[in-house]
Coordinates of C-alpha atoms and ligand atoms in Angstrom, one line a residue:
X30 CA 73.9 109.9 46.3
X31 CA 71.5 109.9 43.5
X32 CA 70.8 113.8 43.8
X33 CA 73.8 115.1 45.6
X34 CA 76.5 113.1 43.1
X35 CA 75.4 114.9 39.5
X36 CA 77.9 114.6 36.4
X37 CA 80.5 117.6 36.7
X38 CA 80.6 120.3 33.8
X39 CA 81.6 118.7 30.6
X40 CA 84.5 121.5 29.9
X41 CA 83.9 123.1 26.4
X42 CA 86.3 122.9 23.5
X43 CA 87.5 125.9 22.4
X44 CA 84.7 127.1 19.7
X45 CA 82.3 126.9 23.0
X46 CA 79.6 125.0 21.4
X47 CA 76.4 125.0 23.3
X48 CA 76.7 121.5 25.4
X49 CA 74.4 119.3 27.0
X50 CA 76.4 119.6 30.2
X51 CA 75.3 123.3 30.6
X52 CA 72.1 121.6 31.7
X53 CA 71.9 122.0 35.7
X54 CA 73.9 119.2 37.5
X55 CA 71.4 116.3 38.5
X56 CA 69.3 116.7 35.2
X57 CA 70.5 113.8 33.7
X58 CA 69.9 110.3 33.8
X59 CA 71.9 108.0 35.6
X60 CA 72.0 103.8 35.7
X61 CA 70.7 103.4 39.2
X62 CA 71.1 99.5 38.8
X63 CA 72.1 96.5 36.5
X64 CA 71.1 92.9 36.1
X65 CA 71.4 90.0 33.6
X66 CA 70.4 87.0 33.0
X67 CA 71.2 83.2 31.2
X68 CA 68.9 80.2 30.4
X69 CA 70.7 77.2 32.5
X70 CA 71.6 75.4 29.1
X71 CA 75.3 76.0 28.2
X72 CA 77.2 75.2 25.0
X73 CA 81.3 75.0 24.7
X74 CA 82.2 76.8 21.6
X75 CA 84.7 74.1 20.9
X76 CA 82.2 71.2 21.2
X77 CA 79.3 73.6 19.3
X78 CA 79.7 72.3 15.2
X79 CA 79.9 68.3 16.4
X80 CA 76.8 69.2 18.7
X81 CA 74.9 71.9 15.4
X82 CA 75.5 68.9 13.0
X83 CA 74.9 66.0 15.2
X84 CA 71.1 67.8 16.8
X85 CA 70.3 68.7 13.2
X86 CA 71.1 65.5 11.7
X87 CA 73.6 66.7 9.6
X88 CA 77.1 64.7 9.8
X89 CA 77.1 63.7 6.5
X90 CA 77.7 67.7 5.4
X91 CA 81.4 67.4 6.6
X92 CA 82.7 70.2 4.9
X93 CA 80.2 72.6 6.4
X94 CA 81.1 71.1 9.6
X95 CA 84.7 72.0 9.3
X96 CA 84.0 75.7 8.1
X97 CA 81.6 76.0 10.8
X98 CA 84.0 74.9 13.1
X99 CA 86.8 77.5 11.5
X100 CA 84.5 80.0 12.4
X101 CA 83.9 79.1 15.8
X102 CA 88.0 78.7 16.5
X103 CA 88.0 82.4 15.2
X104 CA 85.2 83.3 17.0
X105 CA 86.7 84.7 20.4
X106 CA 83.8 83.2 22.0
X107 CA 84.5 80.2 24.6
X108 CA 80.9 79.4 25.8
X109 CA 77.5 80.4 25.1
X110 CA 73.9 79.5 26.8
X111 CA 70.8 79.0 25.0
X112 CA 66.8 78.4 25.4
X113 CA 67.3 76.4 22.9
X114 CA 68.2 72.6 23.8
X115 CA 68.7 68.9 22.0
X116 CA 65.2 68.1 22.9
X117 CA 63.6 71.5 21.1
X118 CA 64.1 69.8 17.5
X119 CA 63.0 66.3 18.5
X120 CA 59.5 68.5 19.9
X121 CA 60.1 70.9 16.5
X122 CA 61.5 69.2 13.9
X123 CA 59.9 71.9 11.4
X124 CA 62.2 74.0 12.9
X125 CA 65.1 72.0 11.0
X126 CA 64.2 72.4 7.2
X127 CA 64.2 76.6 6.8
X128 CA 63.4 76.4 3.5
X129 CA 59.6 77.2 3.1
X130 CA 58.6 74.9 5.9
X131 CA 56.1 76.5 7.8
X132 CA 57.7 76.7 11.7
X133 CA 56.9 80.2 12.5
X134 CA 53.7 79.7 15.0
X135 CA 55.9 76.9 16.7
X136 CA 58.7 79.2 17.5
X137 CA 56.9 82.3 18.7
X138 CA 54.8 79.9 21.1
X139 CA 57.8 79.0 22.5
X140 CA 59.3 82.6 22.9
X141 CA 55.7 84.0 24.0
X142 CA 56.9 82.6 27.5
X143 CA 61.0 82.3 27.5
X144 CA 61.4 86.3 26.6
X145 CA 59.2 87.7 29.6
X146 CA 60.4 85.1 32.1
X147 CA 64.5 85.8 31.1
X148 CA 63.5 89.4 31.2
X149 CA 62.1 88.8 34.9
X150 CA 64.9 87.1 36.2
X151 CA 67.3 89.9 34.8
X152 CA 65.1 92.6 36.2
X153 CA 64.6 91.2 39.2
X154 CA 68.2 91.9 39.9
X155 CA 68.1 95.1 38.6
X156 CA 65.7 96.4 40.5
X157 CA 67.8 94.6 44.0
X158 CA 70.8 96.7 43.2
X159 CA 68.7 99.9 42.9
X160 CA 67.2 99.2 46.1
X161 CA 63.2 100.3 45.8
X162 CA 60.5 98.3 45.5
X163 CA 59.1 97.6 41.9
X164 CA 56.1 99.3 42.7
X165 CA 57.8 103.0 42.5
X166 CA 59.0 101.6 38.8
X167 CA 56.8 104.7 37.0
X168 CA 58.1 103.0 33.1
X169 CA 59.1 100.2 31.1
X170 CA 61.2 99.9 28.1
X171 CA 61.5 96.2 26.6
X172 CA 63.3 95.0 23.3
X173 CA 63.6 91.6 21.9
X174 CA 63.9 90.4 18.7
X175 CA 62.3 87.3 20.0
X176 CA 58.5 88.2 19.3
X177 CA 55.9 89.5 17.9
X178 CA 52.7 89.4 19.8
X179 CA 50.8 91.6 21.0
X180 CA 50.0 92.2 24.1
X181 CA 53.4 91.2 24.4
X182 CA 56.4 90.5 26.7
X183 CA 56.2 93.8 28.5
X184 CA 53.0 93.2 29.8
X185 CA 53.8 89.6 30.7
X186 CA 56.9 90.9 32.3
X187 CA 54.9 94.0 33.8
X188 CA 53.1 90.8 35.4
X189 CA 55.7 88.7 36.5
X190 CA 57.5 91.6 38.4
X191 CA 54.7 93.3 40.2
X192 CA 54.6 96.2 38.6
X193 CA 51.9 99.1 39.3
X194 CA 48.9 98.5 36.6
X195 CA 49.9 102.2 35.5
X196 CA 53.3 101.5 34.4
X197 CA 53.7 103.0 31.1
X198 CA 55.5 100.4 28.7
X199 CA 56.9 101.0 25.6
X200 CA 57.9 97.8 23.3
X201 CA 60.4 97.8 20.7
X202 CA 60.7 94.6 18.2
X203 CA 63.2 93.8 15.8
X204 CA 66.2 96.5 16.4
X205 CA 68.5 94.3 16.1
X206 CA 71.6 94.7 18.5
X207 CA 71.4 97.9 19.0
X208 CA 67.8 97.6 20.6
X209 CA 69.6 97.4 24.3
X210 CA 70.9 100.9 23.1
X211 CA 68.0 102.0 22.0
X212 CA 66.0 101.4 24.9
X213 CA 68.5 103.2 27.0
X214 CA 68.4 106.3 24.6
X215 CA 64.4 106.1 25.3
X216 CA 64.4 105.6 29.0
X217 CA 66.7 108.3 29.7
X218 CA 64.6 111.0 27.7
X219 CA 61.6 109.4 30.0
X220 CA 63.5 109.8 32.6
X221 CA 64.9 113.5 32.2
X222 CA 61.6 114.4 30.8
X223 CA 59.0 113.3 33.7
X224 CA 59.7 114.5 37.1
X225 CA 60.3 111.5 39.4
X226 CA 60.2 108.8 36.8
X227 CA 62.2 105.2 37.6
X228 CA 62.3 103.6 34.3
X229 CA 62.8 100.1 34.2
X230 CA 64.9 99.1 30.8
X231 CA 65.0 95.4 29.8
X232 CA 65.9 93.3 26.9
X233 CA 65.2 89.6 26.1
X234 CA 66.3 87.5 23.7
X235 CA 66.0 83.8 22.8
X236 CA 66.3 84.8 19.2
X237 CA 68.1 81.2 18.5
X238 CA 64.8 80.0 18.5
X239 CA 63.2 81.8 16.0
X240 CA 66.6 81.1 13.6
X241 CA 67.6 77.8 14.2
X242 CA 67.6 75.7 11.5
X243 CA 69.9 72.9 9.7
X244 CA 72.8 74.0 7.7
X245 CA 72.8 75.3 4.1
X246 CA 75.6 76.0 2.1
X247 CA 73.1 78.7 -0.2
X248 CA 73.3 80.3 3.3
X249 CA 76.3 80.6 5.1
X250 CA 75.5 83.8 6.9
X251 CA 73.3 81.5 8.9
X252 CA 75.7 79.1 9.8
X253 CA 77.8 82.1 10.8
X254 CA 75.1 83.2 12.7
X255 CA 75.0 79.6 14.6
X256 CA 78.5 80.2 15.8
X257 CA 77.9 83.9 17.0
X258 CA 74.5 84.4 18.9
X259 CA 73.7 83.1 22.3
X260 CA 70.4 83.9 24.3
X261 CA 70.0 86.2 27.9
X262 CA 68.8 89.1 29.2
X263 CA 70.0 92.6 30.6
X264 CA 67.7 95.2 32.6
X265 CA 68.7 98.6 34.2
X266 CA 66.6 100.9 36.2
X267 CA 67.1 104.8 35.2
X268 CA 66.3 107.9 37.1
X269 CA 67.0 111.5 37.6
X270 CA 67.7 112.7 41.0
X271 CA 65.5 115.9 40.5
X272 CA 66.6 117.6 43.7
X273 CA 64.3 114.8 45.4
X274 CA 67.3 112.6 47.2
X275 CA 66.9 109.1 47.6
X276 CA 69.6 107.8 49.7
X277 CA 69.0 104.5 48.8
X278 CA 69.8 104.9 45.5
X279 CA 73.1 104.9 44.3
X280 CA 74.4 106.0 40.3
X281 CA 76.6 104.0 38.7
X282 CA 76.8 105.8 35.4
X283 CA 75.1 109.3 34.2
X284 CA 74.1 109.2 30.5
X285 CA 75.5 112.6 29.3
X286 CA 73.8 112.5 25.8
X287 CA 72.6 109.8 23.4
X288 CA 73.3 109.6 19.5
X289 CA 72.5 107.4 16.2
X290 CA 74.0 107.2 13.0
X291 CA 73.3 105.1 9.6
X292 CA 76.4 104.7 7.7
X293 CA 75.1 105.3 4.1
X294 CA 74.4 102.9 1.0
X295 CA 74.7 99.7 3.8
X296 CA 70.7 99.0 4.2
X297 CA 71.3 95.4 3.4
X298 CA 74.8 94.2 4.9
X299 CA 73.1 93.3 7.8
X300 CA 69.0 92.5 7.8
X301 CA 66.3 90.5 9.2
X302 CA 63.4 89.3 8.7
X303 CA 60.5 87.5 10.0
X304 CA 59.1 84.5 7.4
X305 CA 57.0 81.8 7.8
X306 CA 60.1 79.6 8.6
X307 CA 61.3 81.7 11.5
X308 CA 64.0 84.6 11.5
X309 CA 65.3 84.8 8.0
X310 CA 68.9 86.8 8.2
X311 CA 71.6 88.0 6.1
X312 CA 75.5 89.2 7.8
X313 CA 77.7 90.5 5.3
X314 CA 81.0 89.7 5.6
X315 CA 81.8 93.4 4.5
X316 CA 80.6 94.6 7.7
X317 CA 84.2 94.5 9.7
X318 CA 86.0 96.6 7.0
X319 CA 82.8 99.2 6.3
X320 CA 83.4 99.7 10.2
X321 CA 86.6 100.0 10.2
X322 CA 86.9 102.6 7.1
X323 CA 83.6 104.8 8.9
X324 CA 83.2 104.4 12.4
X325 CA 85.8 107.0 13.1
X326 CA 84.0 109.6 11.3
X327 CA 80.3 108.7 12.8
X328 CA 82.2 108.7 16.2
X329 CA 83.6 112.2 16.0
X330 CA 80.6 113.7 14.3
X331 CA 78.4 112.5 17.3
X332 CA 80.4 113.3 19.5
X333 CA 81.2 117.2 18.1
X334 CA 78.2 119.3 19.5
X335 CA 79.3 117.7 22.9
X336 CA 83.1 119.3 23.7
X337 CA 83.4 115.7 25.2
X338 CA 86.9 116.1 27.2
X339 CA 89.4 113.6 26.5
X340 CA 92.7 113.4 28.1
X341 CA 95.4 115.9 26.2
X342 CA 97.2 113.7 24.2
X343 CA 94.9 110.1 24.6
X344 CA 92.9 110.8 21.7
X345 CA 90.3 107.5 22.0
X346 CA 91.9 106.2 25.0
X347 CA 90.9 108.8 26.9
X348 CA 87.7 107.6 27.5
X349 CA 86.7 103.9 28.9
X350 CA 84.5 101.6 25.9
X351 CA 81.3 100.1 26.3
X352 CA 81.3 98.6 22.5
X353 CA 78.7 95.9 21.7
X354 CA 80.8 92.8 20.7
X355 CA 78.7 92.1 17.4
X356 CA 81.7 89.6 16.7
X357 CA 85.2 89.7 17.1
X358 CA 86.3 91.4 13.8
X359 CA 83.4 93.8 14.8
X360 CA 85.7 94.6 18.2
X361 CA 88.9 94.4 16.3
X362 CA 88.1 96.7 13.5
X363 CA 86.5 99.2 15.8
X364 CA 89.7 98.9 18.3
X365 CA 92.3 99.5 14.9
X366 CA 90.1 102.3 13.5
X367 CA 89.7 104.0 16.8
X368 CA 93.5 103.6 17.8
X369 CA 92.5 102.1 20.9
X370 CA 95.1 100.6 23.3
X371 CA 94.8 96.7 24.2
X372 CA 92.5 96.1 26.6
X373 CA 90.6 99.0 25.5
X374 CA 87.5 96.4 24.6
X375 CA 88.1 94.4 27.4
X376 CA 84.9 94.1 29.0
X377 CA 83.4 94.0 25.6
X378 CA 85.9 90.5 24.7
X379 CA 85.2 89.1 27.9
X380 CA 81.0 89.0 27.3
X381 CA 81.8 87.7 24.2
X382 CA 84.0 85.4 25.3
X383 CA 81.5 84.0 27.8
X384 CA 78.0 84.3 25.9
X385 CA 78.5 85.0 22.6
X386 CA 76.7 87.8 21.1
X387 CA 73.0 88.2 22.6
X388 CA 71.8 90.9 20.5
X389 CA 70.0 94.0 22.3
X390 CA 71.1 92.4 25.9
X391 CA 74.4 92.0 25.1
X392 CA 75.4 95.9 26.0
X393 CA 74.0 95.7 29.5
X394 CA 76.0 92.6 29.8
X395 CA 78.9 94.7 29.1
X396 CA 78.5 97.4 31.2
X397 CA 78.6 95.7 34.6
X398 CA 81.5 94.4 33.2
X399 CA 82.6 98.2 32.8
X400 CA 81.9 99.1 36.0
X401 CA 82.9 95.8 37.7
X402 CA 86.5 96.8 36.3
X403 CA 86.7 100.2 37.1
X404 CA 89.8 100.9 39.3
X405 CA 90.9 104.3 41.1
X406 CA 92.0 106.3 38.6
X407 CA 90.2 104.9 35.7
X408 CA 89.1 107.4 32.9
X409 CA 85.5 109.4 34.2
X410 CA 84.1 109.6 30.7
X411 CA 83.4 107.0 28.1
X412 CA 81.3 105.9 25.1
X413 CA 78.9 102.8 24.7
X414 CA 78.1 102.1 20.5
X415 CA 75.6 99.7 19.6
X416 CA 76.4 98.4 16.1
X417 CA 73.1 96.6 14.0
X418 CA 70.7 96.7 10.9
X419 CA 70.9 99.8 8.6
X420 CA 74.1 99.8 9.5
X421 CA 73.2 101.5 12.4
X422 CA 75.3 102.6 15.1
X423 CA 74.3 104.0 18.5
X424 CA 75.9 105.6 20.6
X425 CA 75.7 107.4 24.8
X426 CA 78.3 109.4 26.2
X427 CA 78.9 107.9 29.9
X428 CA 80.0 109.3 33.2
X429 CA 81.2 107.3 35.5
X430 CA 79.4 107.8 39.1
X431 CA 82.1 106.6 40.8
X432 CA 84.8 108.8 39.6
X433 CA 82.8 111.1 41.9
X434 CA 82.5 110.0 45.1
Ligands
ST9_527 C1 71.7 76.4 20.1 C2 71.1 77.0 18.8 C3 71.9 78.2 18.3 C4 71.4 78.6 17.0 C5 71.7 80.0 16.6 C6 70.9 80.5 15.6 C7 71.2 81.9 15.1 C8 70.6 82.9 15.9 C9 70.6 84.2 15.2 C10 69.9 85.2 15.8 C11 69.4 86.3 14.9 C12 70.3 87.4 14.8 C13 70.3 88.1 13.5 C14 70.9 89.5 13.7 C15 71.5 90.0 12.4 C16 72.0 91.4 12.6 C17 72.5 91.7 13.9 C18 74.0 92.0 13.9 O1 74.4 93.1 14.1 S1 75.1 90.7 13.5 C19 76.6 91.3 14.1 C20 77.6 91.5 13.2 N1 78.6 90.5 13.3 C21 79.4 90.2 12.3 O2 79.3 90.9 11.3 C22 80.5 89.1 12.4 C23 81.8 89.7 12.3 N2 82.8 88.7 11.8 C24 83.7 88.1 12.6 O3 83.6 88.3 13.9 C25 84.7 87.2 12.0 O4 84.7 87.4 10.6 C26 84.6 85.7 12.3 C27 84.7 85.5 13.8 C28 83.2 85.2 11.8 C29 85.6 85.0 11.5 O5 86.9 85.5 11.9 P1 88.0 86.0 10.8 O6 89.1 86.6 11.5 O7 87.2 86.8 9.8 O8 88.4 84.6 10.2 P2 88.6 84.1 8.6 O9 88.8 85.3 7.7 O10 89.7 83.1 8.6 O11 87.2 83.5 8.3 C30 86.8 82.3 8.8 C31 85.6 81.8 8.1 O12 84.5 82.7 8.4 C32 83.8 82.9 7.2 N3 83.0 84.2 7.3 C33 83.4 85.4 7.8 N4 82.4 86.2 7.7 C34 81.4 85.6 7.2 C35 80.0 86.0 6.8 N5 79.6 87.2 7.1 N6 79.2 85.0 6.3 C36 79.7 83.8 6.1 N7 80.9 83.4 6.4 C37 81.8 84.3 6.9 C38 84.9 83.1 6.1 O13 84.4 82.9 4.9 C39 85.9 81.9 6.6 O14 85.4 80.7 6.0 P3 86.5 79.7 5.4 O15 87.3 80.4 4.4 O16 87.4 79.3 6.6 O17 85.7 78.5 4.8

């Protein structure tokens, strides 16, 4: 399937710009598998301020509590698992006080282990659905924003999988939630540029650990924070079917063309940082309008050397979404800018709904949901974005492998 079942001709639009899809069917990557991955420990969104300001012996700040919990009632999220549990701050209660308090050591030992091992479990499922053994994995992409060791968790997880000592890893810290994207963009130029390569993408992150801390109204970007980010994994295992078929494998997208933006003058409405006390972070609460007045315009102009078809008439809704769900006025202003039907973002509510957002992992999350609702008759083309730090926006055109067969 993987070599016979290349993406169709993207048709040109009428000024015939030169298009990626000129390329020779089969030369481009394609998701040849997904997994993902949870710690066990699960939090109800409705129960999460009592829980924050009970663990972090914090009751008495009952104002903060009730804002926190504002937040979390707007939040669209319903449930969220973490690495994080009760008993990490009665091992680490450093990790409480984030102002000055060295607790930085104490965190990363913690995600030296929990980013490689998530990773693992996600991959392992990954690499189940694409049906080889991990052996003929050629490369590895990792992102976290859950470390900073080196040798880090793509060795480890290089380890924990089996992989061949020759892998060739590539590790990318601190991207934010658009690292899941990134590391797609990078395995699919290894992929279409080295004849045969299965590249093994994964992202880990456990990042509450390296932010947690106790509330602080000098800070409420962090207590926002609390409310929005939950911990798992996502892996995916890309290849090119390079005229060599491998029955076993099976597509489930083909990544037509990968882009990034940086919308201009907005370097510090979202940042991070790593500090003695852990994760230091800053969320503007500017960024839902500055994506709702600009993501239109970054959209189109990535999208204009490409002649991407749309369906005459459907404007945005004639493609299927993969958008990272940042948070929900993130999904709500992209949806309104965009012009996008309801249930346009569905897959992207539903993750959030049920993990919160998980940084870099979060987008692989998404799109098994994609393809787990895809339906006869469901639009072939579609777009994943990656919103994070800069503010950057990332972005892959998407055929669906099924609309194919
Ligand atoms: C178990 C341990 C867990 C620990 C977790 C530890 C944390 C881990 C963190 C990991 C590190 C990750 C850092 C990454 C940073 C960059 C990555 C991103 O891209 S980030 C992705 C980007 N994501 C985003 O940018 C989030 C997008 N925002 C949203 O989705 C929504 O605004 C909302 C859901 C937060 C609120 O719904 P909405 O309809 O707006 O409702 P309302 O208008 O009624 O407001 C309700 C209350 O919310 C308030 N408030 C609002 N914003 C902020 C703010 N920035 N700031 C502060 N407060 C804010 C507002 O003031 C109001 O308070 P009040 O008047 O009631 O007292």
């Amino acid at each position: 399937m993987a070599a016979t079942h290349g993406p169709a001709s993207i048709p040109q639009d009428q000024e015939s710009r030169p298009s990626p899809a000129q390329r020779p069917n089969d030369a481009f990557a394609a998701v040849l598998g997904i997994g993902t991955a949870n710690p066990a420990n699960c939090l109800r969104q409705d129960e999460y301020a009592d829980w924050y300001f009970r663990v972090t012996k914090s009751d008495h700040l009952t104002t903060l509590n009730n804002k926190l919990k504002r937040i979390c009632e707007k939040s669209g999220i319903k449930k969220r698992h973490f690495h994080f549990t009760a008993q990490t701050t009665a091992d680490h209660p450093e990790f409480l006080d984030r102002r000055g308090v060295p607790s930085l050591d104490g965190r990363l030992g913690i995600t030296q282990d929990a980013v490689p091992e998530l990773a693992a479990a996600a991959a392992a499922r990954a690499i189940a659905e694409w049906g080889r053994p991990a052996t003929d994995i050629t490369h590895l992409v990792v992102t976290t924003n859950s470390g900073a060791h080196a040798p880090g968790a793509d060795l480890r997880l290089a380890a924990l999988l089996g992989l061949r000592p020759t892998v060739q890893r590539t590790l990318l810290y601190l991207h934010g939630c658009f690292g899941g994207c990134s590391a797609l963009r990078v395995a699919k130029d290894l992929a279409e540029n080295n004849r045969g390569a299965r590249v093994l993408v994964a992202s880990s992150e456990v990042s509450t650990l390296l932010a947690f801390g106790g509330p602080d109204e000098d800070h409420l970007d962090a207590l926002l924070a609390t409310a929005l980010f939950g911990d798992g994994a996502g892996a995916a295992v890309i290849g090119v079917g390079d005229g060599d078929p491998t029955p076993v494998e099976r597509p489930i997208f083909y990544m037509v063309s990968a882009s990034q933006a940086t919308l201009p003058g907005t370097e510090r409405a979202l940042y991070m940082q790593l500090g003695r006390s852990g994760l230091d972070l800053g969320i503007s609460a500017e960024v839902p309008a500055l994506l709702r007045g600009t993501i239109k315009g970054c959209v189109a102009d990535m999208l204009a050397p490409l002649g991407l078809p749309v369906v005459p008439g459907a404007g945005w809704n004639g493609v299927f979404w993969a958008v990272h769900p940042g948070g929900r006025a993130i999904l709500d202003s992209c949806e309104a800018a965009l012009g996008l039907e309801a249930g346009k973002l569905a897959a992207s509510r539903h993750v959030l709904s049920e993990y919160g957002n998980m940084l870099g992992s979060t987008i692989f999350f998404v799109l098994d949901e994609v393809r787990r609702r895809r339906q006869e008759g469901d639009c072939e083309w579609g777009l994943t974005l990656g919103i994070g730090p800069g503010v950057t926006v990332e972005m892959m055109v998407l055929q669906s492998a099924s609309s194919q067969d």
